[in-house]
XYZ file of C-alpha atoms in Angstrom:
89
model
C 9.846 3.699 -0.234
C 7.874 0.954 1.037
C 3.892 2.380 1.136
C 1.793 5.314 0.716
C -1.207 5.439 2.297
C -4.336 8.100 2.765
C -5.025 9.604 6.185
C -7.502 12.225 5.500
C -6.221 14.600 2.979
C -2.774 13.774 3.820
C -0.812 10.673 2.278
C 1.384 8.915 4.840
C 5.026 8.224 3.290
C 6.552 5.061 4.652
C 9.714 4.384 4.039
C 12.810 2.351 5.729
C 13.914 5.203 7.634
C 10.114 6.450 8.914
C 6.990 7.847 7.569
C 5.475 11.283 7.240
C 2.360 13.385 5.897
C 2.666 14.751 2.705
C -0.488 17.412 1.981
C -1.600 16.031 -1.830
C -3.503 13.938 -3.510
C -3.193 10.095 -3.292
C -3.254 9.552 -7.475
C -0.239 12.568 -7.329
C 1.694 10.606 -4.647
C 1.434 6.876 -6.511
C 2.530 8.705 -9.713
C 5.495 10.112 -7.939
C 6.904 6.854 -7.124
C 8.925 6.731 -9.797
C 10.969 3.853 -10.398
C 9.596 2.015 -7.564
C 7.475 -0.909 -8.316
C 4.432 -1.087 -6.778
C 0.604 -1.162 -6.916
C -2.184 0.243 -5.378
C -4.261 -2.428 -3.381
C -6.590 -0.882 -2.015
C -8.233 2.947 -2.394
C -6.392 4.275 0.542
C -3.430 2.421 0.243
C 0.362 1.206 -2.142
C 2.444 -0.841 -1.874
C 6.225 -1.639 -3.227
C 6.069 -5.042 -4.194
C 9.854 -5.744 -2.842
C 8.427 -4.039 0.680
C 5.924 -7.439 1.054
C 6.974 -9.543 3.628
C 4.014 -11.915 3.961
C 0.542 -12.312 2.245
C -2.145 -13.708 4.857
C -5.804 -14.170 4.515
C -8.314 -14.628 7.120
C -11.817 -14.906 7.001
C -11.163 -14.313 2.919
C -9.590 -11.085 3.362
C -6.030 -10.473 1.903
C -3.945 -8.567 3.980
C -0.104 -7.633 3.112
C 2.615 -7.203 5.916
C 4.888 -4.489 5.773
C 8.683 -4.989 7.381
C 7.766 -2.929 10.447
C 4.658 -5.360 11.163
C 1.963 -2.744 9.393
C -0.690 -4.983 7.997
C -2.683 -3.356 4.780
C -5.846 -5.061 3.565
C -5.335 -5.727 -0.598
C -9.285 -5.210 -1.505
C -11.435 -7.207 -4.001
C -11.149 -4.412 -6.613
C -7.081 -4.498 -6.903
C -7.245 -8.656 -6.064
C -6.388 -9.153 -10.390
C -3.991 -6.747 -10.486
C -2.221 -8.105 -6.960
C -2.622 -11.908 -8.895
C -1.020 -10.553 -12.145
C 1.900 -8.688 -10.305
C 2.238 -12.460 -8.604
C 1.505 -10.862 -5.090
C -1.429 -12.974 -4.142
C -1.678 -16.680 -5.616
């Protein structure tokens, strides 16, 4: 599992070996994670910590890269909890 993101009232499954649409809600999915460790970083999107490649910022917007090249924007709301899991210095 790498990220789980909202499209709509779907939540978009990525994993190593693809991604799908799962019909449920987004605070069902993240607690269905399991063992994984991740956080949320944004209200449409989480992220598995070991699935972060890079952390950029441009303009003063964090952004996290996913292995495939998927960029997802960490948002000022989830920046503490992204500096506390040591994600974002």
């Amino acid at each position: 599992l790498l990220a789980l993101s909202v499209r709509e009232h779907y939540v978009e499954v990525l994993t190593d070996r693809g991604r799908g649409l799962v019909l449920m809600r987004f605070s069902d999915a993240i607690t269905e994670t399991g063992t994984v460790v991740g956080l949320q970083i944004h209200r449409s999107h989480w992220e598995a910590l070991d699935a972060v490649v890079r952390v950029s910022r441009v303009d003063g917007k964090v952004a996290v890269e996913l292995p495939n090249g998927d960029r997802l924007p960490v948002s000022r709301g989830f920046l503490p909890a992204a500096r506390a899991a040591g994600l974002v210095v």
